[in-house]
CSV table of C-alpha atoms in Angstrom, one decimal:
chain,number,residue,atom,x,y,z
A,830,MET,CA,24.1,-11.8,-16.3
A,831,ALA,CA,23.3,-8.1,-16.7
A,832,LEU,CA,23.5,-6.7,-20.2
A,833,ILE,CA,24.3,-3.2,-21.4
A,834,ASP,CA,21.8,-1.4,-23.7
A,835,ILE,CA,23.9,1.1,-25.6
A,836,GLY,CA,21.0,3.6,-25.5
A,837,ASP,CA,22.3,7.1,-26.3
A,838,LEU,CA,25.9,6.0,-27.2
A,839,GLN,CA,27.0,8.4,-29.9
A,840,LEU,CA,30.2,8.8,-31.9
A,841,SER,CA,31.8,12.2,-31.8
A,842,GLY,CA,32.9,13.8,-35.1
A,843,ASP,CA,35.9,15.3,-33.3
A,844,SER,CA,37.9,12.0,-33.4
A,845,ARG,CA,40.3,11.2,-36.2
A,846,THR,CA,38.7,7.8,-37.0
A,847,LYS,CA,35.5,6.0,-36.2
A,848,GLN,CA,37.6,3.5,-34.1
A,849,ASP,CA,38.9,6.4,-32.0
A,850,ALA,CA,35.4,7.9,-31.6
A,851,LEU,CA,34.0,4.5,-30.5
A,852,PHE,CA,36.9,4.1,-28.0
A,853,ASP,CA,36.3,7.5,-26.5
A,854,ALA,CA,32.5,7.1,-26.3
A,855,ILE,CA,32.7,3.7,-24.5
A,856,ARG,CA,35.6,4.9,-22.2
A,857,ASP,CA,33.5,8.0,-21.2
A,858,LYS,CA,30.6,5.8,-20.3
A,859,ILE,CA,32.8,3.5,-18.2
A,860,VAL,CA,34.7,6.3,-16.5
A,861,ALA,CA,31.5,8.1,-15.6
A,862,GLN,CA,30.2,4.8,-14.2
A,863,LEU,CA,27.2,5.0,-16.4
A,864,TRP,CA,28.2,1.5,-17.5
A,865,GLY,CA,28.6,-0.4,-14.3
A,866,LYS,CA,31.5,-2.7,-13.4
A,867,GLY,CA,31.0,-6.3,-14.5
A,868,LEU,CA,28.2,-5.5,-17.0
A,869,LYS,CA,28.4,-7.3,-20.4
A,870,LEU,CA,28.8,-5.3,-23.5
A,871,PRO,CA,26.9,-6.0,-26.7
A,872,SER,CA,28.6,-8.4,-29.2
A,873,THR,CA,30.8,-6.9,-31.8
A,874,ARG,CA,28.3,-7.8,-34.5
A,875,LYS,CA,25.3,-6.3,-32.7
A,876,LEU,CA,27.1,-3.1,-31.8
A,877,ALA,CA,28.3,-2.7,-35.4
A,878,GLN,CA,24.7,-3.0,-36.6
A,879,GLU,CA,23.4,-0.6,-34.0
A,880,LEU,CA,25.9,2.1,-34.8
A,881,GLY,CA,26.1,1.5,-38.5
A,882,VAL,CA,29.9,0.9,-38.5
A,883,SER,CA,32.0,-2.0,-39.7
A,884,ARG,CA,32.5,-5.0,-37.3
A,885,ASN,CA,36.3,-4.5,-37.6
A,886,THR,CA,35.9,-1.0,-36.1
A,887,VAL,CA,34.1,-2.4,-33.1
A,888,ILE,CA,36.6,-5.3,-32.7
A,889,HIS,CA,39.6,-2.9,-32.7
A,890,ALA,CA,37.9,-0.5,-30.3
A,891,TYR,CA,37.1,-3.4,-27.9
A,892,GLU,CA,40.7,-4.7,-28.1
A,893,GLN,CA,42.1,-1.3,-27.4
A,894,LEU,CA,39.8,-0.8,-24.4
A,895,HIS,CA,40.8,-4.3,-23.1
A,896,ALA,CA,44.5,-3.5,-23.6
A,897,GLU,CA,44.2,-0.3,-21.6
A,898,GLY,CA,42.3,-2.0,-18.7
A,899,TYR,CA,38.7,-0.8,-19.3
A,900,LEU,CA,37.3,-4.1,-20.4
A,901,GLU,CA,37.8,-7.7,-19.5
A,902,SER,CA,37.5,-10.5,-22.0
A,903,LYS,CA,36.1,-13.9,-21.2
A,904,ALA,CA,36.6,-16.7,-23.8
A,905,GLY,CA,33.3,-17.7,-25.4
A,906,SER,CA,31.4,-15.0,-23.4
A,907,GLY,CA,32.5,-11.7,-24.8
A,908,TYR,CA,33.6,-8.4,-23.2
A,909,PHE,CA,32.7,-7.0,-19.8
A,910,VAL,CA,33.4,-3.7,-18.0
A,911,ALA,CA,36.5,-4.2,-15.9
A,912,LEU,CA,36.0,-4.6,-12.2
A,913,GLU,CA,39.1,-2.4,-11.5
A,914,LEU,CA,39.6,0.6,-13.7
A,915,PRO,CA,43.0,2.1,-14.7
A,916,ASP,CA,44.4,4.2,-11.7
A,917,GLN,CA,44.0,7.5,-13.5
A,918,PHE,CA,40.3,7.0,-13.8
A,919,VAL,CA,39.4,5.6,-10.3
A,920,ALA,CA,36.0,7.0,-9.5
A,921,THR,CA,35.8,10.0,-7.1
A,922,ALA,CA,33.6,9.8,-4.0
A,923,ASN,CA,30.7,11.7,-5.4
A,924,GLN,CA,30.3,9.5,-8.5
A,925,PHE,CA,27.7,6.8,-8.6
A,926,GLU,CA,28.9,3.5,-7.4
A,927,ALA,CA,26.9,0.6,-8.8
A,928,PRO,CA,26.1,-1.9,-6.0
A,929,SER,CA,28.2,-5.1,-6.2
A,930,GLN,CA,25.5,-7.0,-4.4
A,931,PRO,CA,21.8,-7.0,-5.0
A,932,ILE,CA,20.0,-4.3,-2.9
A,933,LYS,CA,18.1,-5.9,-0.1
A,934,ALA,CA,14.5,-4.9,0.0
A,935,LYS,CA,13.3,-3.2,3.1
A,936,ASP,CA,11.1,-5.5,5.1
A,937,HIS,CA,7.7,-3.9,5.5
A,938,SER,CA,6.2,-7.0,7.0
A,939,ARG,CA,8.2,-7.3,10.2
A,940,ALA,CA,6.5,-8.5,13.5
A,941,PHE,CA,3.6,-6.2,14.5
A,942,SER,CA,3.7,-4.1,11.3
A,943,PRO,CA,0.1,-2.7,11.1
A,944,GLY,CA,-2.0,-3.5,8.1
A,945,VAL,CA,-0.2,-6.7,7.0
A,946,PRO,CA,-2.3,-9.9,6.7
A,947,ASP,CA,-1.0,-13.4,7.4
A,948,LEU,CA,0.8,-13.8,4.1
A,949,SER,CA,1.7,-17.4,4.7
A,950,GLU,CA,-2.0,-18.4,4.8
A,951,PHE,CA,-2.9,-17.0,1.4
A,952,PRO,CA,-3.6,-19.8,-1.2
A,953,THR,CA,-0.8,-18.9,-3.5
A,954,GLN,CA,-1.0,-22.1,-5.6
A,955,LYS,CA,-4.7,-21.4,-6.3
A,956,TRP,CA,-3.9,-17.8,-7.1
A,957,GLN,CA,-1.1,-18.8,-9.5
A,958,ARG,CA,-3.4,-21.2,-11.3
A,959,LEU,CA,-6.0,-18.4,-11.8
A,960,LEU,CA,-3.3,-16.1,-13.2
A,961,MET,CA,-2.0,-18.8,-15.5
A,962,ARG,CA,-5.6,-19.4,-16.7
A,963,HIS,CA,-5.6,-15.9,-18.2
A,964,THR,CA,-2.0,-15.5,-19.2
A,965,GLY,CA,-2.5,-16.7,-22.7
A,966,ARG,CA,-5.5,-14.4,-23.5
A,967,ILE,CA,-4.2,-12.1,-26.2
A,968,SER,CA,-7.2,-9.9,-25.7
A,969,LEU,CA,-5.9,-8.9,-22.3
A,970,LEU,CA,-2.6,-7.7,-23.6
A,971,GLY,CA,-3.9,-4.4,-25.0
A,972,GLY,CA,-5.6,-1.4,-23.4
A,973,GLN,CA,-8.7,-2.2,-21.4
A,974,ASP,CA,-11.8,-0.5,-20.0
A,975,ILE,CA,-10.9,2.4,-17.6
A,976,GLN,CA,-13.7,1.3,-15.3
A,977,GLY,CA,-12.3,-2.1,-14.8
A,978,ASP,CA,-12.9,-5.7,-15.9
A,979,GLU,CA,-16.7,-6.2,-16.3
A,980,SER,CA,-16.6,-9.7,-14.8
A,981,LEU,CA,-14.7,-8.5,-11.7
A,982,ARG,CA,-17.2,-5.7,-11.2
A,983,ALA,CA,-20.1,-8.1,-11.4
A,984,ALA,CA,-18.4,-10.5,-9.0
A,985,LEU,CA,-17.7,-7.6,-6.5
A,986,ALA,CA,-21.3,-6.3,-6.8
A,987,SER,CA,-22.6,-9.8,-5.8
A,988,TYR,CA,-20.1,-10.2,-3.0
A,989,LEU,CA,-20.7,-6.7,-1.5
A,990,ALA,CA,-24.5,-7.2,-1.6
A,991,THR,CA,-24.3,-10.5,0.4
A,992,SER,CA,-21.5,-9.6,2.8
A,993,ARG,CA,-22.0,-5.8,3.4
A,994,SER,CA,-25.6,-5.0,2.2
A,995,VAL,CA,-24.1,-2.7,-0.4
A,996,VAL,CA,-26.7,-1.8,-3.1
A,997,CYS,CA,-25.2,-1.3,-6.5
A,998,GLU,CA,-24.9,-2.6,-10.0
A,999,PRO,CA,-21.6,-3.4,-11.7
A,1000,ASP,CA,-21.7,-0.2,-13.7
A,1001,ARG,CA,-21.5,1.8,-10.5
A,1002,ILE,CA,-18.2,0.1,-9.5
A,1003,VAL,CA,-14.8,1.5,-10.6
A,1004,ILE,CA,-11.7,-0.7,-10.1
A,1005,THR,CA,-8.7,1.3,-8.8
A,1006,SER,CA,-5.0,0.7,-8.2
A,1007,GLY,CA,-5.4,0.0,-4.5
A,1008,ALA,CA,-7.5,1.8,-1.9
A,1009,GLN,CA,-5.1,4.8,-2.0
A,1010,GLN,CA,-6.2,5.7,-5.6
A,1011,ALA,CA,-9.8,5.1,-4.7
A,1012,LEU,CA,-9.5,7.5,-1.7
A,1013,ALA,CA,-7.9,10.2,-4.0
A,1014,ILE,CA,-10.7,9.9,-6.6
A,1015,ALA,CA,-13.3,10.0,-3.9
A,1016,ALA,CA,-11.9,13.1,-2.3
A,1017,LEU,CA,-11.7,14.9,-5.7
A,1018,LEU,CA,-15.3,14.0,-6.5
A,1019,THR,CA,-16.5,15.8,-3.4
A,1020,SER,CA,-14.4,19.0,-4.0
A,1021,GLN,CA,-16.3,20.7,-6.9
A,1022,ASN,CA,-17.7,23.4,-4.6
A,1023,ASP,CA,-15.6,23.1,-1.4
A,1024,ARG,CA,-12.2,21.7,-0.7
A,1025,ARG,CA,-12.9,21.3,3.0
A,1026,LEU,CA,-13.3,17.8,4.3
A,1027,LEU,CA,-13.9,16.4,7.8
A,1028,MET,CA,-11.2,14.0,8.7
A,1029,GLU,CA,-11.2,11.6,11.6
A,1030,GLN,CA,-8.8,12.7,14.3
A,1031,PRO,CA,-6.8,10.6,14.9
A,1032,GLY,CA,-7.1,9.0,11.6
A,1033,TYR,CA,-5.7,7.1,8.6
A,1034,ALA,CA,-2.4,8.8,7.7
A,1035,GLN,CA,-2.6,7.7,4.1
A,1036,MET,CA,-5.9,9.6,3.6
A,1037,ALA,CA,-4.3,12.6,5.2
A,1038,LYS,CA,-1.5,12.5,2.7
A,1039,VAL,CA,-4.0,12.5,-0.2
A,1040,LEU,CA,-5.8,15.5,1.2
A,1041,LYS,CA,-2.5,17.4,1.7
A,1042,LEU,CA,-1.4,16.6,-1.8
A,1043,PHE,CA,-4.6,18.0,-3.3
A,1044,ASN,CA,-4.6,21.1,-1.0
A,1045,PHE,CA,-7.7,20.2,1.0
A,1046,GLU,CA,-8.5,21.9,4.2
A,1047,GLN,CA,-8.7,19.1,6.8
A,1048,ILE,CA,-11.2,19.8,9.5
A,1049,PRO,CA,-10.7,17.5,12.5
A,1050,ALA,CA,-13.6,15.2,13.4
A,1051,PRO,CA,-12.6,14.1,16.9
A,1052,VAL,CA,-12.7,10.4,17.7
A,1053,ARG,CA,-12.6,9.6,21.4
A,1054,PRO,CA,-11.0,6.4,22.9
A,1055,LEU,CA,-13.7,3.8,23.6
A,1056,LEU,CA,-16.5,6.2,22.6
A,1057,GLY,CA,-15.9,6.8,18.9
A,1058,LEU,CA,-16.7,9.7,16.5
A,1059,ASP,CA,-18.0,12.9,18.0
A,1060,LEU,CA,-21.1,13.4,15.8
A,1061,ASP,CA,-22.0,16.7,17.5
A,1062,VAL,CA,-18.8,18.2,16.1
A,1063,VAL,CA,-19.7,16.8,12.6
A,1064,GLU,CA,-23.2,18.2,12.7
A,1065,ASN,CA,-22.0,21.7,13.7
A,1066,SER,CA,-19.3,21.8,11.0
A,1067,GLU,CA,-19.7,23.8,7.8
A,1068,ALA,CA,-17.9,21.1,5.7
A,1069,GLU,CA,-19.9,19.2,3.1
A,1070,ALA,CA,-17.9,16.0,3.1
A,1071,ILE,CA,-16.5,13.6,5.7
A,1072,TYR,CA,-14.1,10.6,5.6
A,1073,VAL,CA,-14.9,7.8,8.1
A,1074,THR,CA,-13.9,4.3,8.9
A,1075,PRO,CA,-17.1,3.2,10.6
A,1076,SER,CA,-16.6,-0.6,10.9
A,1077,ASN,CA,-13.2,-0.4,12.8
A,1078,GLN,CA,-12.0,3.2,13.2
A,1079,TYR,CA,-8.3,3.4,12.5
A,1080,PRO,CA,-6.4,3.6,14.8
A,1081,LEU,CA,-8.7,3.7,17.8
A,1082,GLY,CA,-10.7,0.7,16.9
A,1083,THR,CA,-14.2,2.0,17.7
A,1084,THR,CA,-17.3,1.4,15.6
A,1085,LEU,CA,-20.4,3.3,14.6
A,1086,ASP,CA,-23.6,1.5,15.6
A,1087,ILE,CA,-26.8,1.6,13.5
A,1088,ASN,CA,-28.2,4.8,15.2
A,1089,GLN,CA,-24.9,6.6,14.7
A,1090,ARG,CA,-24.8,5.6,11.1
A,1091,LEU,CA,-28.3,6.8,10.5
A,1092,ARG,CA,-27.5,10.0,12.1
A,1093,LEU,CA,-24.5,10.5,9.9
A,1094,ILE,CA,-26.6,9.7,6.8
A,1095,GLU,CA,-29.2,12.3,7.9
A,1096,TRP,CA,-26.4,14.9,8.2
A,1097,ALA,CA,-25.2,14.2,4.7
A,1098,LYS,CA,-28.8,14.4,3.3
A,1099,THR,CA,-29.6,17.6,5.1
A,1100,ARG,CA,-26.3,19.2,4.1
A,1101,GLY,CA,-26.4,17.9,0.6
A,1102,GLY,CA,-23.0,16.5,1.2
A,1103,TRP,CA,-21.0,13.3,1.0
A,1104,ILE,CA,-19.8,10.5,3.2
A,1105,ILE,CA,-16.6,8.8,2.1
A,1106,GLU,CA,-17.0,5.4,3.7
A,1107,ASP,CA,-13.8,3.4,4.0
A,1108,ASP,CA,-15.1,0.0,5.0
A,1109,TYR,CA,-11.8,-0.9,6.6
A,1110,ASP,CA,-11.6,-4.2,8.4
A,1111,SER,CA,-15.3,-4.9,8.0
A,1112,GLU,CA,-14.6,-8.5,7.3
A,1113,PHE,CA,-13.0,-9.2,10.6
A,1114,GLN,CA,-15.3,-8.5,13.5
A,1115,PHE,CA,-14.8,-10.9,16.5
A,1116,ALA,CA,-17.1,-9.6,19.3
A,1117,HIS,CA,-20.3,-9.0,17.3
A,1118,ARG,CA,-21.8,-9.3,13.9
A,1119,PRO,CA,-20.7,-6.5,11.6
A,1120,TYR,CA,-23.2,-3.6,11.1
A,1121,PRO,CA,-24.5,-3.1,7.5
A,1122,SER,CA,-22.5,-0.6,5.5
A,1123,LEU,CA,-23.4,3.1,5.5
A,1124,GLN,CA,-24.0,2.8,1.8
A,1125,GLY,CA,-26.5,0.0,2.3
A,1126,LEU,CA,-28.4,1.8,5.0
A,1127,ALA,CA,-28.5,4.9,2.9
A,1128,ALA,CA,-29.8,3.0,-0.1
A,1129,LYS,CA,-32.7,1.7,2.0
A,1130,THR,CA,-34.0,5.2,2.4
A,1131,GLY,CA,-33.1,6.3,-1.1
A,1132,HIS,CA,-30.1,8.4,0.0
A,1133,ASP,CA,-27.1,6.4,-1.2
A,1134,GLN,CA,-26.3,9.3,-3.6
A,1135,HIS,CA,-24.6,10.8,-0.6
A,1136,VAL,CA,-22.2,7.9,0.1
A,1137,ILE,CA,-19.0,7.0,-1.7
A,1138,TYR,CA,-18.0,3.5,-0.7
A,1139,VAL,CA,-14.3,2.6,-0.8
A,1140,GLY,CA,-13.0,-0.9,-0.5
A,1141,SER,CA,-9.8,-2.9,-0.9
A,1142,LEU,CA,-8.8,-6.5,-1.1
A,1143,SER,CA,-5.2,-6.0,-0.1
A,1144,LYS,CA,-5.7,-6.5,3.6
A,1145,VAL,CA,-8.0,-9.5,3.0
A,1146,MET,CA,-5.7,-11.2,0.4
A,1147,PHE,CA,-2.1,-9.7,0.3
A,1148,ASN,CA,-0.7,-6.2,0.2
A,1149,GLY,CA,1.1,-6.6,-3.1
A,1150,LEU,CA,-2.3,-7.1,-4.9
A,1151,ARG,CA,-2.8,-3.3,-5.0
A,1152,MET,CA,-6.4,-3.6,-6.1
A,1153,GLY,CA,-9.2,-1.4,-4.7
A,1154,TYR,CA,-12.6,-0.3,-5.9
A,1155,LEU,CA,-15.2,2.5,-5.5
A,1156,VAL,CA,-19.0,2.1,-5.3
A,1157,LEU,CA,-20.4,5.4,-6.6
A,1158,PRO,CA,-23.7,7.2,-7.1
A,1159,GLN,CA,-24.5,6.8,-10.8
A,1160,SER,CA,-24.1,10.6,-11.3
A,1161,MET,CA,-20.4,10.4,-10.2
A,1162,VAL,CA,-19.2,7.5,-12.4
A,1163,ALA,CA,-18.3,9.5,-15.5
A,1164,GLU,CA,-16.3,12.1,-13.5
A,1165,ALA,CA,-14.6,9.3,-11.6
A,1166,LEU,CA,-13.5,7.7,-14.8
A,1167,THR,CA,-12.1,11.0,-16.1
A,1168,LEU,CA,-10.1,11.3,-12.9
A,1169,LYS,CA,-8.8,7.7,-13.0
A,1170,ASP,CA,-7.9,8.1,-16.7
A,1171,ALA,CA,-5.8,11.2,-15.8
A,1172,LEU,CA,-4.2,9.5,-12.7
A,1173,SER,CA,-3.3,6.1,-14.1
A,1174,GLY,CA,-5.4,4.9,-17.0
A,1175,ASP,CA,-6.6,1.3,-16.8
A,1176,SER,CA,-5.7,-1.3,-14.2
A,1177,PRO,CA,-3.6,-4.5,-14.6
A,1178,THR,CA,-5.7,-6.7,-16.7
A,1179,HIS,CA,-4.6,-10.3,-15.9
A,1180,THR,CA,-4.8,-9.6,-12.2
A,1181,GLN,CA,-8.3,-8.3,-12.6
A,1182,ALA,CA,-9.3,-11.4,-14.6
A,1183,ALA,CA,-7.8,-13.8,-12.0
A,1184,LEU,CA,-9.4,-11.8,-9.1
A,1185,ALA,CA,-12.8,-12.0,-10.8
A,1186,ASP,CA,-12.6,-15.8,-10.8
A,1187,PHE,CA,-11.2,-15.8,-7.2
A,1188,VAL,CA,-14.3,-13.9,-6.1
A,1189,ALA,CA,-16.9,-15.6,-8.3
A,1190,GLU,CA,-15.8,-19.1,-7.6
A,1191,GLY,CA,-16.1,-18.7,-3.8
A,1192,ASP,CA,-12.4,-18.6,-3.0
A,1193,LEU,CA,-12.5,-15.1,-1.5
A,1194,VAL,CA,-15.3,-16.0,0.9
A,1195,ARG,CA,-13.6,-19.3,1.9
A,1196,HIS,CA,-10.4,-17.4,2.5
A,1197,ILE,CA,-12.1,-14.7,4.6
A,1198,ARG,CA,-13.9,-17.3,6.7
A,1199,LYS,CA,-10.6,-19.1,7.4
A,1200,MET,CA,-8.7,-15.9,8.2
A,1201,ARG,CA,-11.6,-14.6,10.5
A,1202,ARG,CA,-11.1,-17.7,12.7
A,1203,LEU,CA,-7.3,-17.3,12.7
A,1204,TYR,CA,-7.3,-13.6,13.4
A,1205,LYS,CA,-9.8,-14.0,16.2
A,1206,GLN,CA,-7.5,-16.5,17.8
A,1207,LYS,CA,-4.5,-14.2,17.3
A,1208,HIS,CA,-6.4,-11.3,18.8
A,1209,GLN,CA,-7.3,-13.4,21.9
A,1210,ILE,CA,-3.7,-14.4,22.3
A,1211,MET,CA,-2.5,-10.9,21.9
A,1212,VAL,CA,-4.8,-9.6,24.6
A,1213,THR,CA,-4.0,-12.4,27.0
A,1214,MET,CA,-0.2,-12.0,26.6
A,1215,ILE,CA,-0.5,-8.2,27.0
A,1216,GLU,CA,-2.4,-8.7,30.2
A,1217,ARG,CA,0.1,-11.3,31.4
A,1218,TYR,CA,3.4,-9.4,30.7
A,1219,PHE,CA,2.2,-5.8,31.1
A,1220,SER,CA,-0.2,-6.3,34.0
A,1221,ASP,CA,-1.8,-2.9,34.6
A,1222,SER,CA,0.9,-0.9,32.8
A,1223,VAL,CA,-1.0,-0.7,29.5
A,1224,GLU,CA,-4.6,-1.2,28.4
A,1225,VAL,CA,-6.0,-2.4,25.1
A,1226,ILE,CA,-8.5,0.3,24.0
A,1227,SER,CA,-9.5,-1.0,20.5
A,1228,GLN,CA,-12.4,-3.4,19.9
A,1229,ALA,CA,-12.0,-7.1,19.1
A,1230,ALA,CA,-11.7,-6.6,15.4
A,1231,GLY,CA,-9.3,-6.2,12.5
A,1232,LEU,CA,-5.6,-6.9,12.4
A,1233,HIS,CA,-4.3,-4.6,15.1
A,1234,VAL,CA,-4.6,-3.7,18.8
A,1235,THR,CA,-4.3,-0.2,20.1
A,1236,LEU,CA,-2.6,0.4,23.5
A,1237,ARG,CA,-2.8,3.2,26.0
A,1238,TRP,CA,-0.7,4.0,29.0
A,1239,TYR,CA,0.0,6.8,31.4
A,1240,GLY,CA,3.5,8.0,32.3
A,1241,GLY,CA,6.6,6.0,31.8
A,1242,ILE,CA,8.3,5.4,28.5
A,1243,SER,CA,7.5,7.7,25.5
A,1244,GLU,CA,5.9,6.3,22.3
A,1245,GLN,CA,9.0,7.1,20.2
A,1246,GLU,CA,11.5,5.7,22.7
A,1247,TRP,CA,9.6,2.4,22.9
A,1248,ALA,CA,9.3,2.2,19.1
A,1249,GLU,CA,13.1,2.8,18.7
A,1250,ARG,CA,14.0,0.2,21.2
A,1251,ALA,CA,11.7,-2.3,19.6
A,1252,SER,CA,13.1,-1.6,16.2
A,1253,THR,CA,16.5,-2.9,17.3
A,1254,TYR,CA,14.9,-6.2,17.9
A,1255,GLY,CA,13.2,-6.3,14.5
A,1256,ILE,CA,9.8,-5.4,16.0
A,1257,VAL,CA,7.6,-2.6,14.6
A,1258,ILE,CA,5.6,-0.4,17.0
A,1259,ARG,CA,3.6,2.4,15.4
A,1260,PRO,CA,3.6,5.5,17.8
A,1261,PHE,CA,0.2,6.9,18.2
A,1262,ASN,CA,1.1,10.4,17.1
A,1263,TYR,CA,1.7,9.0,13.6
A,1264,TYR,CA,-2.1,9.1,13.2
A,1265,GLU,CA,-2.5,12.7,14.5
A,1266,GLN,CA,-2.5,15.4,11.8
A,1267,PHE,CA,-3.3,18.4,14.0
A,1268,ASP,CA,-0.4,18.3,16.5
A,1269,GLU,CA,-2.7,17.2,19.3
A,1270,ALA,CA,-0.2,14.8,20.9
A,1271,GLY,CA,0.6,17.5,23.4
A,1272,LEU,CA,-3.0,17.7,24.5
A,1273,ARG,CA,-3.2,14.0,25.4
A,1274,ASP,CA,-2.3,13.0,29.0
A,1275,TRP,CA,-1.6,9.4,27.8
A,1276,SER,CA,0.7,7.7,25.4
A,1277,GLY,CA,-0.3,5.1,22.8
A,1278,ALA,CA,0.9,2.7,20.1
A,1279,VAL,CA,-0.6,0.4,17.5
A,1280,LEU,CA,0.5,-3.3,17.1
A,1281,GLY,CA,-0.5,-5.2,14.0
A,1282,PHE,CA,-0.8,-9.0,14.6
A,1283,GLY,CA,-1.9,-10.2,11.2
A,1284,ASN,CA,1.4,-11.5,9.9
A,1285,VAL,CA,2.9,-12.7,13.2
A,1286,PRO,CA,2.9,-16.5,13.6
A,1287,ILE,CA,0.9,-17.6,16.6
A,1288,ASP,CA,3.8,-19.2,18.4
A,1289,GLU,CA,5.8,-16.0,18.1
A,1290,ILE,CA,3.2,-13.7,19.7
A,1291,GLU,CA,4.1,-14.6,23.3
A,1292,PRO,CA,7.9,-14.3,23.1
A,1293,LYS,CA,7.7,-11.0,21.2
A,1294,ILE,CA,5.1,-9.5,23.6
A,1295,CYS,CA,7.5,-10.6,26.4
A,1296,THR,CA,10.3,-8.7,24.7
A,1297,LEU,CA,8.2,-5.6,24.2
A,1298,ALA,CA,7.3,-5.7,27.9
A,1299,GLU,CA,10.9,-5.9,28.9
A,1300,LEU,CA,11.8,-3.0,26.7
A,1301,PHE,CA,8.8,-1.0,28.0
A,1302,LYS,CA,9.8,-1.5,31.6
A,1303,SER,CA,13.6,-1.2,31.3
């Protein structure tokens, strides 16, 4: 039962009596539909106390509103805004209409939505127990350290060292509200002298939004299908910072090998610049062992002051977690905390505490191992079904990694038309031009699309690929 908070309800001094003033004030709220149909009004005693009037004043005002059709009375329950108002006050078309039914949330996790993990496989009961473990801690209810929970930072430092060869101490980690905030802070940290930044093209659209918001000049760093980042363009650029997804380039699905990573580190060292390393999908490599992080390689030669490492656990665990982190050169930590303080303040405390336990007690590693096997199986099925139902019409150009496959084809249906057709069947196809920030779609002689398979049940992959093939060819 939805209750009305009287909020700014005020009695006008123009009315003859307080009863008339209260009647007019409530009627105006109802007629303007600021108090929605069916909502419960405060009790007569409570409203009298709130407004500093006698209870009889409220009772008589309610009774008059009920008599004139603005309120409905339910025995033992109180007064409610009438579902049908008097004819002379029927709302006009441009007035707000409160929804009679709950608003249905848009489904962002439909079949083949990119970037969505298998949510059904997450150990929700374990996660709930960890949250409950910390719910009663009064110390977590107040404001917390802007940098993030110390135990979480310690757990992440250990995990990143063992899994990604990241070299850092907990005091170099900053917890953020998702990778998106981490990317924003990282970009701003590199912009003290120059707001130009090399951006993978095609590249991660969310990073492009960050750069646009903060008025960065985006300089394209071309990524070629099956070949990867064009380092010659990077080395000849005058920019001092670059954003890269070296483990599984999004969306083309290429990777930077050891030699390419060392070459990029040398560029940053020579330029005195920065690499923003978004270690996207590094946990899920199916064809080969993952390469060490750029940050770890740079640390071996004493040059990790040129690398800002960005990570997120949302794709590993679940999207709604919204928990990311930065691994920073020590010289950047203070400025990063100033930026985070301005953008959001501290991060959700109970979630951090539960996540610290999830990482430290080994649950994160166990979950990643299980999901790596599952995603490898899903990827194999995706490729097999695409070959079966599309034959030579399309090709998979992304590596065996991550939670998506990238398709390329020549001629035939357009990216947008295929995506629109698929949408009518509840299937998401991400047109390739979504990832292009420099209007280069017209320069391509091929079309492309990205299909995310993370949240698609194994037994649904074949029928949905079959449907997509029929839509593609029809």
